[in-house]
Each structure stands twice: as C-alpha cells, then as structure tokens.
Amino acid sequence: MKPFIVLAFALVLSVTIPIAVFGTSISNVPELSQRELVVRPGGTHSFVLAVGGAEKIDVAVLVPPELAGTVTLYDPAPRQGPRTIRLEFDFDNGKVPPGAYSLQLAANEIPSSTAQVATSVSVSVGFVIRSYSEDPYLEIISSVTPPVQQGSAGTFQVDVISRTLVDIPFAQAKVDVIDEAGSVLVSGTGRSGVIKSGERVAIIGDVDTRSLLGGIYKVNTTVTYSGKSATYEKTVLRVGNLTIDLGEYTKTFLFNQTNKFQFQLISNWNKPLTRVGTTVRLLGQQKRSAQQTIEPFSPAEMAEVYFDRSEQPPGTIAGSMEVTYQELAPSILEQDDVTTHTFTIPFTVDIVLPPEELVAKQPFSFKPVHLLIGAGILLLIINVIVVVLLLRKKEPKQEQTTQKPKDSNPDPNAQKEPPAQK
C-alpha cells in the first residue's frame, strides 16, 4: 500500500535588518495559506513558496536520509533576487515508511559588495512530513514502568500513536520484566479503546512486582493490534529496598599526614531518604559528615571529613561507616511519621608512604642508564686530559742556563788566591 502524507508548516520566519542590509524572508503563496496540507498517496505533489527581501538570495533544502530521492527543489533563478520557488515531493515510489520526518528550507542573503555593513541574513522554514499507511500501523512513543518499593505491585504506561488512515479497534500492551539471563520474571497487560487515525493514546496496565527483589530490571514492551505488533526495549524497572551502598571513596592515605576522606552514598530506595548522616571510623578516630537528602536510586556526594596524623604503619587497614537515615511516610493524622534506620558499611583504606620518603627508602639498583652516564663522564675526563697535553706541547722551550757576568773593573787591592800546591 502507498503511504499517506500530511505536510505541515512547522515555522515561517521573516527577518528585516536596516542599515544597508536587506531582510531575507520566505513566505507561502495564497494556495498554501493553511497550516496543514493533506496529500493523497501516489504521483508527485508540488508546492510554491516566495523568497524575497534581498537583492540576491541563495536557497537550499535540507532533507533527512529517509526522504532522500523524494524531495526536489526547483529554483528558476539561483542566487538571484526575489522570486518564487517550487518544492516537489514524489511519494509514488513507496519508499517512505510511516512516521514523522522534518526538513528545512533555508534562504541566505548574498551580501552586496557595496553594502556599508558586511552582514548576511539567513532564515529557514521547517516542514514536518507525516507519512501515514493505508494499513493499520501503530508506533510506540514511550513505555514507562515507575519505580516501586520491594514487596509492592507496580503499574506501567505505554504511549502509542496511529500512523494509518484507518481506525484501529483496540490495541493491547504487554510488558515483560526480565532478568540478566533474559528470562521473564513477571508480566503485565493493558488494553486501549478505539484508536483513530493520527491519534495518540496511553495504554495503562498493572504488573505484579511483589515477588521481585530490590534491583534494576530490563522491561520489554509489545503492542499488538489488528494482527500486527510493535516492540519497545528501552525501559527499566527499579525495585527499591531500604539499603544504601558506598560508592566512590578515598582509598589511599599518606602515612603520618592529615588526610581528606571523600565518599559517595547510593540510595536503593524508590523514595527520597532524608537526614542521611554518616559516622566514619578509621585509624582509631571517629568523624561525622553533615546530614543531607539522597534522591531515589541516585548517588550523593557527602560532605568530606579529615583524619588527623597517625603513626599507623603503611598497609591496608579496615574501617567502618555507620549510616543513619530517615524514611518519611504519611500518617493518619496527616503528618509525617519518621522512621529512622541505621546500619554499618565496612570498607578498607591503603596507607602508603609520601612520595619523598618512598624515594629515600628505595635501595640503589644498577640500571643500564647508569652505565651510559659513567661512560659519558669518563669520556669527558679523557678529552680534557688530551686537550691539556696538546696545549703544553705547543709552548716554546726556554733556555735554563745562566752566564756569569765579567768583572770590568777589578780591584787592584784584591789578593789573588794562591795557586794550588802540586
């Protein structure tokens, strides 16, 4: 069967800007004055629009992949002044599946070279193409299973929309709650009345979740109608129990230092937990964190606490966290009954040496890099010695002998030494 097409104008925008700048605009001619157009299946369908407000305008159409090959833009004078253009839709090929599709027709002003202000104006018109089948066709928009507390029954709501020309007598929705292995744990059903063409309805039903333990479960939804079916697998069911888990927290402390302890608490309950407070016991110390509210199935960053210096040697040590919280429930007196719960969460922390002490305590170990460094130093020393020897070789030799000076004025009274006796 050929699809049924509804063409709707989503937006018509006109912009004008003074100061030597033109305002580009797109408008529909009189035959397109209505907001929605009904197009019968088969053949091609043309629609005329006018663009103006500038001396030169560039027009383009942006088509989604689903409509590729079905939309053609006819522009009699590309990149010229005000004119009428034509959009042609060819739905005779039967390739457009039922559904809603969006496309944009954009008009961009081409600035003049003599304009005082170099500004370009762009406007666009949005279209919604609705493809309706002549056969019964339902699309599941959403499926919701609200969180429940452990031991309670739940409900669900499935929203569907008709993408067909004919009325559908009724539709039945079924939700299956499944475990990690894919086995169905519990199911629930709901039924609608007559669904008219283009109508959106909500199918509401019950699901018995009283046997489910606390946790998060996957939900598969199936809607059957007129011998056909549609499926939806994007839903989860959260079954709450009154427990709180420890999320991310500081797992490493520095030895003999003041350490900051940060942590998250995660609520597994389907209602807000108020006045959640913690007492953290570690290193023989006890620190309290400020109270706050934790939303259902959500983590909360608790107020950080600080632990004083400790002589506890490096290693893994055990700690505990006492969590106290309150659950509020309406009372007969139209006031809030407060139920206080307290339980303990164990955890561990590793105490390590600070980086500077860790380096100081590490024994020396010979590595290849040390050999390279030693060889480099030795090579440098040898080069220095060679240079010094070469410099000494180039210095001129000086005479070391000294001559005795001659006596030009001998003393006549001086006595001569007697000659040596033979």
Short mmCIF file of C-alpha atoms in Angstrom, two decimals:
data_model
loop_
_atom_site.label_atom_id
_atom_site.label_comp_id
_atom_site.label_asym_id
_atom_site.label_seq_id
_atom_site.Cartn_x
_atom_site.Cartn_y
_atom_site.Cartn_z
CA MET A 1 0.00 0.00 0.00
CA LYS A 2 1.14 3.55 -0.69
CA PRO A 3 1.76 5.86 2.25
CA PHE A 4 -0.49 8.75 3.15
CA ILE A 5 1.31 12.06 3.51
CA VAL A 6 0.49 15.05 5.69
CA LEU A 7 2.66 18.13 5.10
CA ALA A 8 2.67 20.61 7.97
CA PHE A 9 4.40 24.00 8.23
CA ALA A 10 6.35 23.99 11.48
CA LEU A 11 7.72 27.55 11.26
CA VAL A 12 7.55 30.57 8.96
CA LEU A 13 10.10 33.26 9.85
CA SER A 14 10.67 36.71 8.33
CA VAL A 15 13.62 38.91 9.31
CA THR A 16 14.38 42.51 8.32
CA ILE A 17 17.51 44.43 9.31
CA PRO A 18 18.06 48.10 8.39
CA ILE A 19 21.42 49.87 7.96
CA ALA A 20 22.22 48.92 4.36
CA VAL A 21 21.30 45.30 4.96
CA PHE A 22 18.36 43.52 3.38
CA GLY A 23 15.99 41.24 5.30
CA THR A 24 15.60 37.85 3.67
CA SER A 25 12.18 36.22 4.02
CA ILE A 26 10.29 33.11 2.99
CA SER A 27 6.53 33.08 2.66
CA ASN A 28 3.89 30.81 1.21
CA VAL A 29 1.74 31.92 -1.69
CA PRO A 30 -2.09 32.06 -1.27
CA GLU A 31 -2.72 28.40 -2.16
CA LEU A 32 -0.55 27.35 0.83
CA SER A 33 -2.18 29.63 3.39
CA GLN A 34 -3.42 26.79 5.62
CA ARG A 35 -1.17 25.34 8.34
CA GLU A 36 -1.51 21.70 7.22
CA LEU A 37 -1.86 20.16 3.81
CA VAL A 38 -3.30 16.73 3.13
CA VAL A 39 -1.68 14.95 0.21
CA ARG A 40 -3.18 11.79 -1.21
CA PRO A 41 -0.80 8.90 -1.98
CA GLY A 42 0.57 8.46 -5.46
CA GLY A 43 2.22 10.73 -8.01
CA THR A 44 4.09 13.94 -7.34
CA HIS A 45 2.94 16.98 -5.41
CA SER A 46 4.30 20.50 -5.86
CA PHE A 47 4.19 23.47 -3.50
CA VAL A 48 5.19 27.03 -4.35
CA LEU A 49 6.86 29.46 -1.95
CA ALA A 50 8.15 33.00 -2.35
CA VAL A 51 11.55 34.29 -1.24
CA GLY A 52 12.39 37.98 -1.06
CA GLY A 53 13.77 40.84 0.98
CA ALA A 54 17.22 40.96 -0.61
CA GLU A 55 18.83 41.69 -3.98
CA LYS A 56 20.42 38.25 -4.17
CA ILE A 57 19.26 35.15 -2.33
CA ASP A 58 20.63 31.62 -2.20
CA VAL A 59 18.07 28.88 -1.46
CA ALA A 60 18.73 25.31 -0.30
CA VAL A 61 16.66 22.45 1.10
CA LEU A 62 17.92 20.10 3.82
CA VAL A 63 16.36 16.66 3.51
CA PRO A 64 16.62 13.80 6.07
CA PRO A 65 18.02 10.48 4.84
CA GLU A 66 14.58 8.84 4.98
CA LEU A 67 13.27 11.29 2.34
CA ALA A 68 16.29 11.07 0.03
CA GLY A 69 15.14 10.91 -3.58
CA THR A 70 11.62 12.11 -2.81
CA VAL A 71 12.15 15.90 -2.49
CA THR A 72 13.32 18.19 -5.33
CA LEU A 73 13.82 21.97 -5.24
CA TYR A 74 13.11 23.87 -8.48
CA ASP A 75 14.71 27.32 -8.45
CA PRO A 76 14.18 29.33 -11.68
CA ALA A 77 16.92 31.91 -10.93
CA PRO A 78 19.51 30.57 -8.48
CA ARG A 79 21.33 33.18 -6.39
CA GLN A 80 19.22 36.00 -7.85
CA GLY A 81 16.64 38.40 -6.42
CA PRO A 82 13.06 37.90 -5.12
CA ARG A 83 11.29 35.02 -6.85
CA THR A 84 9.02 32.04 -6.40
CA ILE A 85 10.45 28.55 -5.96
CA ARG A 86 8.82 25.15 -6.10
CA LEU A 87 9.21 22.10 -3.86
CA GLU A 88 8.22 18.81 -5.43
CA PHE A 89 7.53 15.68 -3.36
CA ASP A 90 7.46 12.32 -5.10
CA PHE A 91 5.72 9.75 -2.89
CA ASP A 92 4.82 7.36 -5.67
CA ASN A 93 7.84 5.11 -5.09
CA GLY A 94 6.51 3.75 -1.79
CA LYS A 95 9.91 4.12 -0.12
CA VAL A 96 8.80 6.46 2.67
CA PRO A 97 7.87 4.35 5.73
CA PRO A 98 5.13 5.57 8.08
CA GLY A 99 6.39 8.15 10.54
CA ALA A 100 7.17 11.83 11.01
CA TYR A 101 10.12 13.49 9.23
CA SER A 102 11.49 17.03 9.34
CA LEU A 103 13.19 19.05 6.61
CA GLN A 104 14.37 22.65 6.36
CA LEU A 105 14.18 25.17 3.50
CA ALA A 106 16.87 27.83 4.03
CA ALA A 107 17.23 31.22 2.31
CA ASN A 108 20.57 33.00 2.70
CA GLU A 109 21.19 36.60 1.66
CA ILE A 110 24.22 37.14 -0.60
CA PRO A 111 25.76 40.42 0.67
CA SER A 112 26.36 43.19 -1.85
CA SER A 113 29.93 44.33 -2.39
CA THR A 114 28.77 47.95 -1.86
CA ALA A 115 26.96 47.31 1.40
CA GLN A 116 28.03 49.52 4.30
CA VAL A 117 27.75 46.67 6.76
CA ALA A 118 29.05 43.23 5.77
CA THR A 119 26.19 41.28 7.34
CA SER A 120 24.33 38.32 5.91
CA VAL A 121 20.81 37.30 6.92
CA SER A 122 19.59 33.71 6.90
CA VAL A 123 16.08 32.42 7.53
CA SER A 124 14.54 28.99 7.30
CA VAL A 125 11.16 27.30 7.12
CA GLY A 126 10.66 23.97 8.83
CA PHE A 127 8.37 21.31 7.39
CA VAL A 128 7.06 18.16 9.01
CA ILE A 129 6.29 15.29 6.68
CA ARG A 130 3.91 12.76 8.22
CA SER A 131 3.68 9.51 6.33
CA TYR A 132 0.51 7.51 7.05
CA SER A 133 -0.03 3.96 5.86
CA GLU A 134 -3.32 2.76 4.41
CA ASP A 135 -2.86 -0.40 6.51
CA PRO A 136 -3.16 -0.37 10.32
CA TYR A 137 0.08 0.94 11.81
CA LEU A 138 0.94 1.92 15.39
CA GLU A 139 4.20 3.44 16.62
CA ILE A 140 5.29 3.11 20.26
CA ILE A 141 6.39 6.52 21.52
CA SER A 142 7.37 5.53 25.06
CA SER A 143 6.97 2.87 27.72
CA VAL A 144 7.30 3.73 31.40
CA THR A 145 7.34 1.49 34.48
CA PRO A 146 7.61 3.75 37.57
CA PRO A 147 9.90 2.63 40.42
CA VAL A 148 8.29 0.54 43.16
CA GLN A 149 9.39 -0.50 46.61
CA GLN A 150 10.20 -4.12 47.26
CA GLY A 151 7.08 -6.16 48.01
CA SER A 152 4.69 -3.79 46.20
CA ALA A 153 2.78 -4.11 42.91
CA GLY A 154 3.59 -1.78 40.04
CA THR A 155 2.00 -0.13 37.03
CA PHE A 156 3.07 0.78 33.51
CA GLN A 157 2.08 3.19 30.76
CA VAL A 158 2.69 2.73 27.03
CA ASP A 159 2.11 5.69 24.69
CA VAL A 160 1.29 4.84 21.06
CA ILE A 161 0.38 6.94 18.03
CA SER A 162 -1.57 5.91 14.95
CA ARG A 163 0.26 6.29 11.63
CA THR A 164 -2.58 4.98 9.50
CA LEU A 165 -5.63 6.20 7.58
CA VAL A 166 -7.96 3.72 9.27
CA ASP A 167 -9.24 3.44 12.81
CA ILE A 168 -7.82 0.64 14.94
CA PRO A 169 -10.49 -1.11 17.10
CA PHE A 170 -8.13 -1.62 20.06
CA ALA A 171 -4.53 -2.30 20.99
CA GLN A 172 -3.16 -4.49 23.77
CA ALA A 173 0.12 -3.73 25.51
CA LYS A 174 2.18 -6.30 27.39
CA VAL A 175 5.28 -5.65 29.47
CA ASP A 176 7.72 -8.41 30.43
CA VAL A 177 10.12 -7.87 33.33
CA ILE A 178 13.21 -9.95 32.61
CA ASP A 179 16.40 -10.85 34.46
CA GLU A 180 20.01 -10.67 33.26
CA ALA A 181 19.70 -14.08 31.60
CA GLY A 182 16.69 -12.92 29.56
CA SER A 183 14.12 -15.00 31.46
CA VAL A 184 10.70 -13.44 32.03
CA LEU A 185 10.07 -12.94 35.75
CA VAL A 186 6.68 -11.20 35.75
CA SER A 187 4.36 -9.69 33.13
CA GLY A 188 1.51 -7.21 32.94
CA THR A 189 -1.08 -6.29 30.30
CA GLY A 190 -3.28 -3.33 29.40
CA ARG A 191 -5.85 -2.60 26.68
CA SER A 192 -6.95 0.52 24.83
CA GLY A 193 -10.19 1.51 23.18
CA VAL A 194 -10.60 2.60 19.55
CA ILE A 195 -7.56 4.46 18.23
CA LYS A 196 -8.46 6.92 15.48
CA SER A 197 -6.20 7.92 12.60
CA GLY A 198 -3.40 10.16 13.83
CA GLU A 199 -4.47 9.83 17.47
CA ARG A 200 -2.05 9.36 20.36
CA VAL A 201 -3.26 7.29 23.31
CA ALA A 202 -1.84 5.93 26.56
CA ILE A 203 -2.33 2.26 27.43
CA ILE A 204 -2.16 1.74 31.20
CA GLY A 205 -1.88 -1.59 33.00
CA ASP A 206 -0.75 -3.34 36.17
CA VAL A 207 2.25 -5.59 36.71
CA ASP A 208 2.64 -7.72 39.83
CA THR A 209 6.14 -6.94 41.08
CA ARG A 210 5.63 -8.12 44.69
CA SER A 211 7.91 -11.14 44.20
CA LEU A 212 10.85 -9.13 42.86
CA LEU A 213 13.88 -8.38 45.00
CA GLY A 214 15.42 -4.95 45.05
CA GLY A 215 17.38 -4.08 41.93
CA ILE A 216 17.14 -2.83 38.35
CA TYR A 217 15.36 -4.99 35.76
CA LYS A 218 15.01 -4.71 32.00
CA VAL A 219 11.48 -4.36 30.58
CA ASN A 220 10.38 -5.40 27.09
CA THR A 221 7.12 -3.97 25.72
CA THR A 222 4.96 -5.47 22.97
CA VAL A 223 1.84 -3.84 21.50
CA THR A 224 -0.47 -5.99 19.35
CA TYR A 225 -3.24 -4.60 17.13
CA SER A 226 -5.17 -5.73 14.04
CA GLY A 227 -2.96 -8.78 13.58
CA LYS A 228 0.25 -6.74 13.83
CA SER A 229 2.70 -5.93 16.61
CA ALA A 230 5.27 -3.33 17.65
CA THR A 231 8.05 -3.73 20.21
CA TYR A 232 9.96 -1.38 22.53
CA GLU A 233 13.05 -2.35 24.56
CA LYS A 234 14.29 0.86 26.16
CA THR A 235 12.65 0.57 29.57
CA VAL A 236 13.88 -0.48 33.02
CA LEU A 237 12.06 -1.18 36.27
CA ARG A 238 13.69 -0.17 39.54
CA VAL A 239 12.60 -2.12 42.60
CA GLY A 240 13.73 -0.33 45.73
CA ASN A 241 14.83 -1.69 49.07
CA LEU A 242 15.87 0.24 52.14
CA THR A 243 19.61 -0.02 51.71
CA ILE A 244 22.40 2.39 50.96
CA ASP A 245 25.61 1.42 49.16
CA LEU A 246 29.02 3.01 49.43
CA GLY A 247 30.01 4.41 46.04
CA GLU A 248 33.32 6.05 45.13
CA TYR A 249 35.53 6.94 48.11
CA THR A 250 39.12 7.83 49.01
CA LYS A 251 41.02 4.54 49.04
CA THR A 252 44.57 5.80 49.76
CA PHE A 253 46.00 7.71 52.75
CA LEU A 254 49.54 9.12 53.13
CA PHE A 255 51.49 7.90 56.14
CA ASN A 256 51.72 10.34 59.07
CA GLN A 257 49.77 13.03 57.18
CA THR A 258 46.41 14.77 57.61
CA ASN A 259 44.20 13.05 55.02
CA LYS A 260 40.93 14.12 53.40
CA PHE A 261 38.26 11.43 53.08
CA GLN A 262 35.66 11.87 50.32
CA PHE A 263 32.84 9.42 49.62
CA GLN A 264 29.52 8.82 47.85
CA LEU A 265 26.40 7.13 49.17
CA ILE A 266 23.95 5.49 46.74
CA SER A 267 20.30 5.02 47.68
CA ASN A 268 18.49 1.86 46.56
CA TRP A 269 15.12 3.14 47.74
CA ASN A 270 12.34 4.43 45.49
CA LYS A 271 11.65 7.42 47.72
CA PRO A 272 13.88 10.24 48.95
CA LEU A 273 15.85 9.49 52.11
CA THR A 274 16.19 12.49 54.41
CA ARG A 275 18.72 13.46 57.06
CA VAL A 276 21.25 10.95 55.86
CA GLY A 277 24.23 11.23 58.18
CA THR A 278 27.41 9.19 58.50
CA THR A 279 29.96 8.47 61.18
CA VAL A 280 33.26 7.26 59.72
CA ARG A 281 35.54 5.22 62.00
CA LEU A 282 39.15 4.82 60.87
CA LEU A 283 42.66 4.97 62.40
CA GLY A 284 41.16 4.96 65.88
CA GLN A 285 39.35 8.19 65.06
CA GLN A 286 35.68 8.99 64.57
CA LYS A 287 34.50 11.66 62.12
CA ARG A 288 30.95 12.77 61.34
CA SER A 289 29.67 14.04 57.99
CA ALA A 290 26.90 16.62 57.63
CA GLN A 291 23.37 15.33 57.01
CA GLN A 292 21.68 15.64 53.62
CA THR A 293 18.91 14.17 51.44
CA ILE A 294 19.55 11.42 48.86
CA GLU A 295 17.19 11.08 45.90
CA PRO A 296 15.81 7.64 44.83
CA PHE A 297 18.31 5.35 43.09
CA SER A 298 20.86 8.16 42.98
CA PRO A 299 24.40 8.75 44.26
CA ALA A 300 25.09 11.68 46.56
CA GLU A 301 28.41 13.36 47.31
CA MET A 302 28.62 13.50 51.09
CA ALA A 303 30.47 16.20 53.00
CA GLU A 304 34.18 15.38 53.23
CA VAL A 305 35.89 14.69 56.55
CA TYR A 306 39.55 14.94 57.62
CA PHE A 307 41.59 12.41 59.59
CA ASP A 308 44.49 13.58 61.76
CA ARG A 309 48.09 12.35 61.58
CA SER A 310 48.57 8.77 62.66
CA GLU A 311 51.56 6.52 63.32
CA GLN A 312 49.74 3.61 61.74
CA PRO A 313 52.40 1.90 59.56
CA PRO A 314 51.84 1.52 55.80
CA GLY A 315 49.47 -1.24 54.74
CA THR A 316 45.77 -2.00 54.32
CA ILE A 317 43.54 -1.13 57.25
CA ALA A 318 39.82 -1.70 57.84
CA GLY A 319 37.29 1.00 58.60
CA SER A 320 33.55 1.21 59.07
CA MET A 321 30.85 3.70 58.25
CA GLU A 322 27.68 3.99 60.31
CA VAL A 323 24.86 5.40 58.17
CA THR A 324 21.71 6.82 59.71
CA TYR A 325 18.77 7.99 57.61
CA GLN A 326 15.06 8.70 57.90
CA GLU A 327 12.13 7.49 55.80
CA LEU A 328 9.04 9.68 55.69
CA ALA A 329 5.55 8.20 55.29
CA PRO A 330 2.12 9.92 55.54
CA SER A 331 0.34 9.17 58.81
CA ILE A 332 -3.35 9.01 59.65
CA LEU A 333 -3.02 12.38 61.36
CA GLU A 334 -1.88 13.88 58.03
CA GLN A 335 1.56 14.42 59.45
CA ASP A 336 4.80 12.71 58.63
CA ASP A 337 5.75 9.57 60.51
CA VAL A 338 9.53 9.40 60.76
CA THR A 339 11.23 6.01 60.68
CA THR A 340 14.94 6.06 61.46
CA HIS A 341 17.25 3.37 60.09
CA THR A 342 20.88 2.70 60.97
CA PHE A 343 23.31 0.19 59.52
CA THR A 344 27.06 -0.22 59.05
CA ILE A 345 29.13 -0.36 55.85
CA PRO A 346 32.67 -1.82 56.05
CA PHE A 347 35.50 -0.55 53.83
CA THR A 348 39.30 -0.59 53.59
CA VAL A 349 41.98 2.06 53.01
CA ASP A 350 45.62 1.65 51.94
CA ILE A 351 48.22 3.68 53.84
CA VAL A 352 51.27 4.47 51.72
CA LEU A 353 54.49 6.43 52.20
CA PRO A 354 54.63 10.01 50.88
CA PRO A 355 56.48 10.25 47.54
CA GLU A 356 59.64 11.85 49.04
CA GLU A 357 60.00 9.18 51.74
CA LEU A 358 59.30 6.46 49.23
CA VAL A 359 62.21 7.62 47.09
CA ALA A 360 64.54 7.95 50.09
CA LYS A 361 63.84 4.40 51.26
CA GLN A 362 64.35 2.77 47.90
CA PRO A 363 67.72 0.83 47.70
CA PHE A 364 70.06 1.70 44.86
CA SER A 365 69.77 -0.64 41.92
CA PHE A 366 72.17 -0.62 38.99
CA LYS A 367 70.49 0.15 35.68
CA PRO A 368 71.81 0.40 32.10
CA VAL A 369 71.34 4.14 32.21
CA HIS A 370 73.92 4.34 34.99
CA LEU A 371 76.49 2.64 32.72
CA LEU A 372 75.83 5.20 29.99
CA ILE A 373 76.23 8.09 32.43
CA GLY A 374 79.54 6.68 33.75
CA ALA A 375 80.90 6.15 30.24
CA GLY A 376 79.99 9.71 29.33
CA ILE A 377 81.79 11.15 32.36
CA LEU A 378 84.92 9.03 31.66
CA LEU A 379 84.94 10.18 28.03
CA LEU A 380 84.75 13.81 29.15
CA ILE A 381 87.72 13.39 31.52
CA ILE A 382 89.85 11.76 28.78
CA ASN A 383 89.04 14.63 26.39
CA VAL A 384 90.11 17.22 28.98
CA ILE A 385 93.44 15.42 29.57
CA VAL A 386 94.17 15.22 25.84
CA VAL A 387 93.48 18.92 25.36
CA VAL A 388 95.78 19.89 28.24
CA LEU A 389 98.65 17.76 26.84
CA LEU A 390 98.29 19.29 23.38
CA LEU A 391 98.42 22.81 24.77
CA ARG A 392 101.63 22.07 26.69
CA LYS A 393 103.29 20.61 23.61
CA LYS A 394 102.82 23.83 21.67
CA GLU A 395 104.63 26.10 24.30
CA PRO A 396 108.35 27.31 23.21
CA LYS A 397 111.33 25.90 25.23
CA GLN A 398 113.22 28.47 27.32
CA GLU A 399 117.00 28.22 27.97
CA GLN A 400 117.67 27.25 31.52
CA THR A 401 121.50 28.13 31.52
CA THR A 402 122.73 31.43 33.02
CA GLN A 403 126.16 33.09 32.18
CA LYS A 404 128.43 34.60 34.88
CA PRO A 405 128.98 38.36 34.23
CA LYS A 406 132.62 39.60 33.51
CA ASP A 407 134.31 41.95 36.03
CA SER A 408 135.22 45.11 34.03
CA ASN A 409 136.82 46.97 37.00
CA PRO A 410 138.94 44.54 39.02
CA ASP A 411 140.01 45.63 42.48
CA PRO A 412 143.81 46.19 42.49
CA ASN A 413 143.96 45.57 46.21
CA ALA A 414 142.23 42.27 45.92
CA GLN A 415 144.51 39.39 46.76
CA LYS A 416 144.77 36.57 44.35
CA GLU A 417 144.23 33.15 45.64
CA PRO A 418 147.43 31.22 45.88
CA PRO A 419 147.79 28.55 43.31
CA ALA A 420 147.19 25.11 44.37
CA GLN A 421 150.26 23.30 45.51
CA LYS A 422 151.41 20.47 43.45
#
